[in-house]
Short mmCIF file of C-alpha atoms (C1' of nucleotides) in Angstrom, two decimals:
data_model
loop_
_atom_site.label_atom_id
_atom_site.label_comp_id
_atom_site.label_asym_id
_atom_site.label_seq_id
_atom_site.Cartn_x
_atom_site.Cartn_y
_atom_site.Cartn_z
CA MET A 449 -14.09 4.52 7.44
CA HIS A 450 -12.52 3.23 10.06
CA GLY A 451 -13.68 0.49 12.16
CA GLU A 452 -17.05 0.62 11.01
CA MET A 453 -16.88 -3.05 10.08
CA VAL A 454 -16.74 -5.79 12.69
CA PRO A 455 -13.15 -8.11 11.99
CA GLY A 456 -14.35 -11.32 10.06
CA THR A 457 -16.50 -10.26 7.44
CA SER A 458 -16.34 -10.98 4.03
CA LEU A 459 -17.00 -9.66 1.12
CA THR A 460 -17.63 -9.83 -2.63
CA LEU A 461 -16.13 -6.95 -5.22
CA ARG A 462 -20.13 -7.07 -6.43
CA GLY A 463 -21.54 -6.55 -3.67
CA ILE A 464 -19.33 -3.46 -2.95
CA GLY A 465 -19.55 -2.45 -6.56
CA GLN A 466 -23.78 -2.38 -5.75
CA GLU A 467 -23.25 -0.46 -2.65
CA PHE A 468 -21.17 2.02 -4.55
CA GLY A 469 -23.60 2.14 -7.89
CA THR A 470 -20.00 1.69 -9.72
CA SER A 471 -19.14 -1.48 -11.78
CA MET A 472 -17.17 -4.13 -10.34
CA THR A 473 -13.94 -3.23 -11.56
CA PRO A 474 -13.43 0.17 -9.30
CA ALA A 475 -14.36 -1.85 -6.40
CA ARG A 476 -11.68 -4.73 -7.34
CA GLU A 477 -8.95 -2.08 -8.62
CA ALA A 478 -10.22 -0.30 -4.16
CA ALA A 479 -10.29 -4.05 -2.91
CA ARG A 480 -6.74 -5.32 -4.23
CA ARG A 481 -5.06 -1.82 -2.84
CA LEU A 482 -6.96 -2.18 0.68
CA VAL A 483 -5.54 -5.77 0.30
CA ALA A 484 -2.39 -4.91 -0.03
CA GLU A 485 -2.14 -2.10 2.71
CA GLY A 486 -3.52 -4.89 4.80
CA ALA A 487 -6.48 -4.31 5.75
CA LEU A 488 -8.46 -6.53 4.04
CA THR A 489 -7.52 -10.04 3.83
CA MET A 490 -7.70 -12.10 0.27
CA SER A 491 -8.08 -16.21 0.84
CA VAL A 492 -6.06 -18.07 -1.07
CA SER A 493 -8.68 -18.11 -3.78
CA GLY A 494 -9.19 -14.75 -3.68
CA ARG A 495 -12.06 -13.86 -1.16
CA ILE A 496 -12.03 -11.28 0.88
CA SER A 497 -12.84 -10.24 4.45
CA THR A 498 -11.71 -8.06 7.19
CA PRO A 499 -9.26 -9.25 8.31
CA GLU A 500 -8.95 -10.63 13.09
CA LEU A 501 -5.75 -10.01 14.13
CA ALA A 502 -3.69 -12.92 15.89
CA ASN A 503 -2.20 -10.76 19.54
CA ASP A 504 0.90 -10.86 18.39
CA ARG A 505 0.42 -8.93 14.97
CA ILE A 506 -1.88 -6.22 17.74
CA GLU A 507 1.39 -5.71 19.52
CA GLU A 508 3.19 -5.52 16.34
CA LEU A 509 0.91 -2.94 15.14
CA ALA A 510 1.07 -1.38 18.15
CA SER A 511 5.01 -0.72 18.08
CA LEU A 512 4.64 0.47 14.97
CA ARG A 513 1.93 3.12 16.11
CA GLY A 514 4.53 4.01 18.97
CA LEU A 515 7.47 4.43 16.50
CA LEU A 516 5.91 6.98 13.55
CA GLU A 517 3.95 8.90 15.73
CA THR A 518 6.61 10.00 18.18
CA GLU A 519 8.83 10.59 15.63
CA LEU A 520 5.32 12.80 14.29
CA ALA A 521 4.99 14.47 16.99
CA VAL A 522 8.35 14.90 17.99
CA ARG A 523 8.71 16.59 14.32
CA ALA A 524 5.22 18.63 14.65
CA LEU A 525 6.57 20.22 17.40
CA PRO A 526 8.55 22.94 16.43
CA ARG A 527 5.49 23.98 14.54
CA ALA A 528 2.49 24.14 17.28
CA HIS A 529 1.36 27.56 17.72
CA LEU A 530 -0.83 28.55 20.12
CA ALA A 531 -3.64 27.68 17.14
CA LEU A 532 -3.09 24.27 16.72
CA ILE A 533 -3.49 23.72 19.99
CA GLU A 534 -6.29 24.87 21.02
CA ARG A 535 -7.81 22.82 17.44
CA LEU A 536 -6.20 20.65 19.44
CA THR A 537 -8.29 20.79 22.26
CA THR A 538 -11.46 21.17 20.47
CA ILE A 539 -11.10 18.34 19.03
CA ASN A 540 -10.36 15.77 22.08
CA SER A 541 -13.72 17.56 23.35
CA THR A 542 -15.60 16.19 21.12
CA VAL A 543 -13.54 12.83 21.69
CA ALA A 544 -14.94 12.85 25.00
CA GLU A 545 -18.28 13.46 23.83
CA ALA A 546 -18.31 10.52 21.75
CA ILE A 547 -16.80 8.69 24.65
CA ARG A 548 -19.90 9.88 26.22
CA ARG A 549 -23.04 8.60 24.29
CA GLY A 550 -21.26 5.47 24.08
CA ASP A 551 -20.29 5.89 20.26
CA ALA A 552 -18.13 4.10 19.08
CA VAL A 553 -17.50 5.17 15.42
CA ALA A 554 -17.23 9.01 16.57
CA TYR A 555 -14.93 7.45 19.14
CA ILE A 556 -12.72 6.08 16.79
CA ARG A 557 -13.16 8.50 13.99
CA THR A 558 -13.05 11.66 16.35
CA ASN A 559 -9.97 10.45 17.54
CA LEU A 560 -8.10 8.65 14.55
CA GLU A 561 -8.85 13.34 13.82
CA PHE A 562 -6.91 14.07 17.00
CA HIS A 563 -3.88 12.00 16.26
CA ARG A 564 -4.31 13.34 11.61
CA THR A 565 -4.21 16.65 12.85
CA LEU A 566 -1.45 16.82 15.28
CA TYR A 567 1.01 14.45 12.68
CA LEU A 568 0.01 17.09 9.87
CA ARG A 569 1.63 19.90 11.26
CA ALA A 570 4.76 17.63 11.75
CA GLN A 571 5.43 18.02 7.15
CA ALA A 572 5.88 14.52 6.62
CA PRO A 573 3.61 13.23 4.50
CA ALA A 574 4.87 9.97 3.51
CA MET A 575 5.90 8.99 7.45
CA LEU A 576 2.05 9.77 8.42
CA ALA A 577 1.14 7.60 4.91
CA LEU A 578 2.82 5.29 7.09
CA VAL A 579 0.62 5.72 9.72
CA GLU A 580 -2.65 5.97 8.37
CA THR A 581 -1.70 2.34 6.99
CA VAL A 582 -0.86 1.26 10.19
CA TRP A 583 -5.04 2.56 11.41
CA LEU A 584 -6.52 1.08 8.78
CA GLN A 585 -4.60 -2.57 9.70
CA LEU A 586 -5.99 -2.04 12.97
CA GLY A 587 -9.26 -0.52 12.80
CA PRO A 588 -11.68 -3.48 12.07
CA THR A 589 -9.85 -4.51 15.37
CA MET A 590 -10.03 -1.26 16.64
CA ARG A 591 -14.18 -1.42 17.09
CA LYS A 592 -13.57 -4.78 19.47
CA LEU A 593 -11.31 -2.16 21.49
CA TYR A 594 -13.77 0.18 22.92
CA GLY A 595 -16.39 -3.18 24.24
CA ARG A 596 -14.21 -2.53 26.88
CA MET A 597 -13.46 0.96 27.58
CA ARG A 598 -16.81 1.37 27.86
CA GLN A 599 -15.87 2.52 31.46
CA GLY A 600 -17.36 6.64 29.80
CA ARG A 601 -14.47 8.46 30.79
CA PRO A 602 -11.88 9.20 28.40
CA PRO A 603 -8.37 9.11 28.43
CA ASP A 604 -6.63 11.29 29.56
CA SER A 605 -3.52 10.91 27.92
CA HIS A 606 -4.66 13.59 24.51
CA ARG A 607 -4.44 16.16 28.08
CA LEU A 608 -0.72 15.05 28.71
CA ILE A 609 0.01 15.65 24.61
CA LEU A 610 -1.71 18.76 24.99
CA ALA A 611 -0.06 20.01 27.97
CA ALA A 612 3.75 18.77 26.55
CA LEU A 613 3.08 20.33 23.57
CA ARG A 614 2.43 23.59 25.35
CA ASN A 615 5.15 23.38 27.38
CA ARG A 616 7.48 22.96 24.77
CA GLU A 617 8.97 19.43 26.33
CA GLU A 618 9.78 16.79 23.71
CA ALA A 619 10.53 14.25 25.94
CA ALA A 620 7.52 14.54 27.78
CA LEU A 621 5.46 13.99 24.86
CA ARG A 622 6.79 11.03 23.72
CA VAL A 623 6.27 9.51 26.78
CA ALA A 624 2.51 10.83 26.29
CA VAL A 625 2.03 9.81 22.82
CA ARG A 626 3.19 6.88 23.34
CA THR A 627 1.84 5.78 26.16
CA ASP A 628 -1.74 6.98 23.91
CA VAL A 629 -0.24 4.86 21.52
CA THR A 630 -0.55 1.71 23.86
CA LYS A 631 -2.04 1.67 26.24
CA GLY A 632 -5.50 1.27 23.87
CA LEU A 633 -3.96 -1.95 22.43
CA ARG A 634 -2.23 -3.64 24.34
CA LEU A 635 -5.10 -4.39 26.59
CA LEU A 636 -7.13 -5.77 23.44
CA MET A 637 -4.58 -8.26 24.22
CA THR A 638 -6.13 -10.90 26.39
CA MET B 468 12.26 -4.27 -9.05
CA HIS B 469 14.53 -1.95 -6.95
CA GLY B 470 16.70 0.59 -8.85
CA GLU B 471 16.37 -0.01 -12.19
CA MET B 472 14.17 2.14 -13.72
CA VAL B 473 15.44 5.42 -13.80
CA PRO B 474 13.22 8.80 -12.01
CA GLY B 475 11.08 10.34 -14.38
CA THR B 476 10.39 7.57 -16.36
CA SER B 477 6.68 7.34 -17.41
CA LEU B 478 5.23 3.85 -18.10
CA THR B 479 1.69 3.37 -19.86
CA LEU B 480 -1.06 0.26 -18.46
CA ARG B 481 -1.78 -1.27 -22.00
CA GLY B 482 2.61 -0.53 -22.78
CA ILE B 483 3.85 -2.69 -19.26
CA GLY B 484 0.71 -5.07 -20.32
CA GLN B 485 2.56 -5.58 -23.50
CA GLU B 486 5.90 -6.73 -21.10
CA PHE B 487 4.43 -8.85 -19.41
CA GLY B 488 1.74 -11.34 -22.12
CA THR B 489 -1.10 -9.78 -19.91
CA SER B 490 -3.82 -7.94 -20.85
CA MET B 491 -4.56 -4.06 -19.63
CA THR B 492 -6.85 -5.32 -16.67
CA PRO B 493 -3.94 -6.23 -14.47
CA ALA B 494 -1.26 -4.56 -15.64
CA ARG B 495 -3.92 -1.66 -14.13
CA GLU B 496 -4.54 -3.57 -10.28
CA ALA B 497 -0.51 -3.12 -10.75
CA ALA B 498 -0.13 0.22 -10.98
CA ARG B 499 -2.31 1.23 -8.55
CA ARG B 500 -0.63 -0.52 -6.01
CA LEU B 501 2.16 0.82 -6.70
CA VAL B 502 0.56 3.99 -6.96
CA ALA B 503 -0.86 3.14 -2.86
CA GLU B 504 2.43 2.57 -1.54
CA GLY B 505 4.02 5.13 -3.31
CA ALA B 506 6.37 3.66 -6.11
CA LEU B 507 4.91 5.12 -8.44
CA THR B 508 2.83 8.55 -9.14
CA MET B 509 0.24 9.51 -10.86
CA SER B 510 -0.96 13.23 -12.58
CA VAL B 511 -3.87 13.60 -12.25
CA SER B 512 -4.68 13.36 -15.51
CA GLY B 513 -4.07 9.31 -13.67
CA ARG B 514 -0.71 9.04 -15.84
CA ILE B 515 2.28 7.35 -14.48
CA SER B 516 5.57 7.26 -13.96
CA THR B 517 8.04 6.66 -11.16
CA PRO B 518 8.81 9.32 -8.51
CA GLU B 519 11.60 12.09 -9.00
CA LEU B 520 12.37 12.78 -5.24
CA ALA B 521 12.20 15.80 -3.97
CA ASN B 522 15.37 16.79 -1.18
CA ASP B 523 12.86 16.76 1.69
CA ARG B 524 11.38 13.59 1.05
CA ILE B 525 14.72 11.32 1.34
CA GLU B 526 15.35 12.57 4.15
CA GLU B 527 11.65 11.90 5.57
CA LEU B 528 12.42 8.24 4.30
CA ALA B 529 15.86 8.07 5.29
CA SER B 530 14.36 8.52 8.63
CA LEU B 531 11.83 6.21 8.36
CA ARG B 532 14.48 3.58 7.51
CA GLY B 533 16.51 4.49 10.43
CA LEU B 534 13.31 4.06 12.38
CA LEU B 535 12.00 1.37 10.68
CA GLU B 536 15.36 -0.71 10.33
CA THR B 537 17.12 -0.17 13.52
CA GLU B 538 13.50 -1.20 15.44
CA LEU B 539 13.93 -4.23 13.67
CA ALA B 540 17.15 -5.37 14.20
CA VAL B 541 17.00 -5.39 17.61
CA ARG B 542 13.71 -7.57 17.26
CA ALA B 543 16.10 -10.23 15.12
CA LEU B 544 18.96 -9.62 17.72
CA PRO B 545 17.85 -12.45 20.52
CA ARG B 546 17.15 -14.25 17.62
CA ALA B 547 20.48 -14.51 15.48
CA HIS B 548 22.29 -17.74 15.68
CA LEU B 549 25.42 -18.74 14.51
CA ALA B 550 23.75 -20.02 10.72
CA LEU B 551 22.04 -16.44 10.22
CA ILE B 552 25.16 -14.65 10.60
CA GLU B 553 26.70 -16.79 8.18
CA ARG B 554 24.02 -15.93 5.78
CA LEU B 555 24.78 -12.81 6.29
CA THR B 556 28.11 -12.51 5.77
CA THR B 557 28.13 -14.80 2.32
CA ILE B 558 25.71 -12.25 1.06
CA ASN B 559 27.83 -9.21 1.70
CA SER B 560 30.41 -10.64 0.02
CA THR B 561 28.31 -10.85 -2.69
CA VAL B 562 27.22 -6.72 -2.19
CA ALA B 563 31.15 -5.96 -2.54
CA GLU B 564 31.29 -8.04 -5.31
CA ALA B 565 28.13 -6.22 -6.70
CA ILE B 566 30.54 -2.78 -5.86
CA ARG B 567 33.71 -4.40 -6.99
CA ARG B 568 31.77 -4.75 -10.95
CA GLY B 569 29.74 -1.02 -10.46
CA ASP B 570 26.70 -3.31 -11.49
CA ALA B 571 24.55 -0.86 -9.31
CA VAL B 572 21.96 -2.58 -10.09
CA ALA B 573 23.53 -6.28 -8.78
CA TYR B 574 24.26 -3.94 -5.91
CA ILE B 575 20.39 -2.70 -4.33
CA ARG B 576 19.30 -5.72 -5.07
CA THR B 577 21.84 -8.00 -2.63
CA ASN B 578 22.20 -4.20 -0.83
CA LEU B 579 18.60 -5.10 0.64
CA GLU B 580 18.37 -8.62 0.83
CA PHE B 581 21.58 -8.42 3.23
CA HIS B 582 18.65 -6.65 5.29
CA ARG B 583 16.22 -8.07 4.49
CA THR B 584 17.23 -11.67 5.79
CA LEU B 585 18.24 -10.13 8.46
CA TYR B 586 14.74 -8.35 9.41
CA LEU B 587 13.12 -11.68 8.34
CA ARG B 588 14.13 -12.46 11.94
CA ALA B 589 12.70 -10.44 13.61
CA GLN B 590 9.14 -12.16 13.64
CA ALA B 591 7.39 -8.62 12.28
CA PRO B 592 5.88 -8.97 9.61
CA ALA B 593 3.92 -5.29 9.25
CA MET B 594 6.50 -3.67 9.72
CA LEU B 595 9.02 -5.85 7.04
CA ALA B 596 6.38 -4.47 5.03
CA LEU B 597 6.46 -0.92 5.15
CA VAL B 598 10.03 -1.14 5.25
CA GLU B 599 9.58 -2.67 1.87
CA THR B 600 6.65 0.23 1.36
CA VAL B 601 9.87 2.16 2.00
CA TRP B 602 12.05 0.07 0.04
CA LEU B 603 10.04 1.22 -3.21
CA GLN B 604 9.39 4.72 -2.55
CA LEU B 605 12.72 4.71 -2.52
CA GLY B 606 14.15 2.55 -5.40
CA PRO B 607 14.23 5.05 -8.44
CA THR B 608 16.49 7.00 -6.10
CA MET B 609 18.43 4.52 -5.08
CA ARG B 610 19.66 4.09 -8.98
CA LYS B 611 20.77 8.18 -8.73
CA LEU B 612 22.95 7.37 -5.28
CA TYR B 613 24.07 4.73 -6.92
CA GLY B 614 26.50 6.51 -9.50
CA ARG B 615 28.20 8.39 -6.95
CA MET B 616 29.14 6.08 -4.55
CA ARG B 617 31.73 4.62 -7.20
CA GLN B 618 34.83 4.19 -5.57
CA GLY B 619 34.60 0.76 -6.15
CA ARG B 620 35.40 0.08 -1.82
CA PRO B 621 32.33 -1.46 -0.33
CA PRO B 622 31.09 0.26 3.13
CA ASP B 623 32.11 -0.82 6.37
CA SER B 624 28.54 -0.48 8.01
CA HIS B 625 27.69 -3.87 7.17
CA ARG B 626 31.35 -5.10 8.77
CA LEU B 627 29.48 -3.44 11.20
CA ILE B 628 26.36 -4.23 11.67
CA LEU B 629 27.66 -8.45 11.55
CA ALA B 630 30.04 -7.34 14.42
CA ALA B 631 27.87 -5.58 16.63
CA LEU B 632 25.09 -9.76 15.86
CA ARG B 633 27.72 -11.80 16.91
CA ASN B 634 28.75 -9.71 20.10
CA ARG B 635 25.70 -9.38 21.08
CA GLU B 636 25.54 -5.64 20.80
CA GLU B 637 22.01 -3.79 20.65
CA ALA B 638 23.63 -0.35 21.50
CA ALA B 639 26.38 -0.52 19.21
CA LEU B 640 23.49 -2.58 16.63
CA ARG B 641 21.64 0.00 16.51
CA VAL B 642 24.28 2.14 15.51
CA ALA B 643 25.66 0.55 13.18
CA VAL B 644 22.37 -0.37 11.47
CA ARG B 645 20.69 3.56 11.42
CA THR B 646 24.59 4.92 9.93
CA ASP B 647 24.13 2.21 7.23
CA VAL B 648 20.79 2.81 6.27
CA THR B 649 21.47 6.38 6.19
CA LYS B 650 24.80 7.57 5.00
CA GLY B 651 24.09 6.50 1.82
CA LEU B 652 21.19 8.45 1.07
CA ARG B 653 21.78 11.57 3.04
CA LEU B 654 24.78 12.44 0.55
CA LEU B 655 22.45 12.31 -1.92
CA MET B 656 20.81 15.29 -1.11
CA THR B 657 22.95 18.08 -2.42
"C1'" DC C 366 12.57 32.12 -34.43
"C1'" DA C 367 8.86 31.90 -30.83
"C1'" DT C 368 4.60 31.20 -30.12
"C1'" DG C 369 0.07 29.63 -30.04
"C1'" DC C 370 -3.42 26.42 -31.47
"C1'" DG C 371 -5.54 22.17 -34.32
"C1'" DG C 372 -6.71 18.22 -34.23
"C1'" DG C 373 -4.73 13.33 -33.75
"C1'" DA C 374 -3.26 9.36 -31.90
"C1'" DT C 375 -2.55 7.42 -26.71
"C1'" DT C 376 -3.49 6.93 -22.07
"C1'" DG C 377 -7.24 5.21 -18.25
"C1'" DT C 378 -11.06 4.79 -16.94
"C1'" DG C 379 -15.84 1.56 -15.72
"C1'" DA C 380 -18.01 -1.48 -17.80
"C1'" DT C 381 -19.65 -6.54 -19.49
"C1'" DC C 382 -18.58 -11.20 -20.60
"C1'" DA C 383 -16.35 -15.18 -20.59
"C1'" DC C 384 -14.47 -18.99 -17.29
"C1'" DA C 385 -12.24 -21.22 -14.46
"C1'" DA C 386 -12.17 -21.86 -9.39
"C1'" DC C 387 -14.52 -22.22 -5.44
"C1'" DG C 388 -17.75 -22.71 -1.04
"C1'" DG C 389 -21.90 -23.90 0.51
"C1'" DT C 390 -26.09 -27.85 0.74
"C1'" DG C 391 -28.58 -30.85 -0.12
"C1'" DG C 392 -28.59 -35.85 -0.59
"C1'" DT C 393 -26.60 -40.34 -0.51
"C1'" DG C 394 -24.82 -44.59 1.55
"C1'" DC C 395 -23.88 -45.96 6.30
"C1'" DG D 117 -27.99 -40.21 13.60
"C1'" DC D 118 -23.70 -38.87 11.15
"C1'" DA D 119 -20.16 -38.09 7.10
"C1'" DC D 120 -18.84 -37.86 2.82
"C1'" DC D 121 -19.87 -36.29 -1.74
"C1'" DA D 122 -21.28 -34.04 -5.85
"C1'" DC D 123 -23.43 -30.35 -8.40
"C1'" DC D 124 -24.74 -25.88 -8.31
"C1'" DG D 125 -25.20 -20.76 -7.19
"C1'" DT D 126 -21.15 -17.54 -6.97
"C1'" DT D 127 -17.25 -15.66 -6.42
"C1'" DG D 128 -12.82 -13.37 -7.89
"C1'" DT D 129 -9.82 -12.64 -12.83
"C1'" DG D 130 -8.59 -11.93 -17.29
"C1'" DA D 131 -9.60 -10.19 -21.41
"C1'" DT D 132 -12.15 -6.48 -24.29
"C1'" DC D 133 -14.76 -2.26 -25.58
"C1'" DA D 134 -16.47 2.25 -26.11
"C1'" DC D 135 -15.65 6.66 -24.04
"C1'" DA D 136 -13.78 11.09 -22.44
"C1'" DA D 137 -9.51 13.28 -21.31
"C1'" DT D 138 -5.20 14.02 -22.37
"C1'" DC D 139 -1.28 14.64 -24.42
"C1'" DC D 140 1.71 15.98 -28.09
"C1'" DC D 141 3.36 17.72 -32.22
"C1'" DG D 142 3.26 20.37 -36.84
"C1'" DC D 143 1.46 23.99 -38.74
"C1'" DA D 144 1.00 28.64 -38.96
"C1'" DT D 145 0.78 33.17 -37.45
"C1'" DG D 146 3.21 37.53 -36.03
#
DNA sequence: CATGCGGGATTGTGATCACAACGGTGGTGC
DNA sequence: GCACCACCGTTGTGATCACAATCCCGCATG
C-alpha cells in the first residue's frame, strides 16, 4: 500500500499473482486498474513499474491535494462534532509516534488516515475517491519525502487543523489544510 | 462514449466483447477500469450497468467540475494565444450547430471538446485526467440533461469564456467557467 | 389475480494456454 | 577493449474453459 515501494521498481503480473496466491488474471486486472489511476506506470510494451514523478507532476499533484482537500475539509467542518475531533487527536498522536520512531510506512499510513477520517465526514464520496487517486499517485514518492524530513518532530499543521475545527473557523481551516498538504511536497522538488 | 447510453442500462461482458469483436477478457478489463473510475456501476454480484446518479452525487460532481475546471482554465490562460482562441471559437460554432440540430450526442461531444481543447493548454495532465474521470461519471446523466434544454439556443457562457480569454481577465474567466460548468447540472437536480 | 418458488439460462470469475513482442546477456567482430 | 547483434528467457495479451452465483421466467398455489 501507500509508500511501501520505492519509485522505479518493476513488477510482473506473474510475480504479483504468485505473491497473492492467485493466477495472473486478478493480478492483471489490479495492475491495469492501478495504471488507469496513475498509481503504476505501463511502458509501451506493457511492462509495469512504479512511476518516478517529475517535478512538475509533483507540483500538479500538490495543487490537486490543495484544491480537493480544502474543499473536503470545509464540507466536513459543519459536521465535525467533538467525538470526531477527539478521534482525530488520537490519530494525530499515533502520527507523531510514527515520526518519533522514524517509521516511514507507518507515518504515511497514519497521516493519510488522519486526513481520510476528517474527509469522510464531508459525505462526498466522489471527491474523496479522487483524492485517494491522487494519494495513490503520490505513494511511491512520499516515501522519498520522508527521508528528508527526519527531524523527528511532527509538523504542527495538524494541530492547526484541529484548532480550526474546534473553533469552527473556515478560513483558518482552509489555510491549515492547504499548507499541511502542500508544504511537505514542495520541499521534495529540489 | 460520452452520453450515448441511458442511465440504468445493463451491460454484459460477453456482449461488450462481441460488440468489439474480441473475447471477454478485454471487455472485462475495460469494464473493471470504468467501474474503478465510476463510469459504470457494479452490483455486489458483479453485474455491470450504467449508473443512475442521485442528486447529491450530481451536486458533488458539479462542484468538482467547478473546482478543477476553473483551475485548469486559469492555468491555461497565460498560454492561450490567438490561434487557440480561434480554434475554440470554431469548436464553439459546431457546438451551437449541434444544439440547433438537436443532436444530443454531438452536443455533449463537441462541448467537452471545447473544454478539453482549452484545458490541454494548462499542461496539467493529472488534473485533466481527473476532470475526464468526472466527465465519464456524468456521461450517462448528461444525456438526460439535454432533454430538458431543448430551447435550441446555445448558452452564452462559452462566449463569456472566450471573451475572458481574449481580455486576459482571470477573475472573469473563473466566473465564466464555473457558471458554464455548474449551470446545466444544477437544473438537472429537480 | 397476486405471490411465492423452482429450475434453467445467463453472467462474472479465476485458471490455463498459445503466442507475439520485448529485454537482457553472452558472444563475436573490429 | 568496446560496440553490436543474435538468441533465449521472460513478459503481457487475448482466448477459452469450468464453475459457482445469480437472475429471470414461468408455473402452481392460495
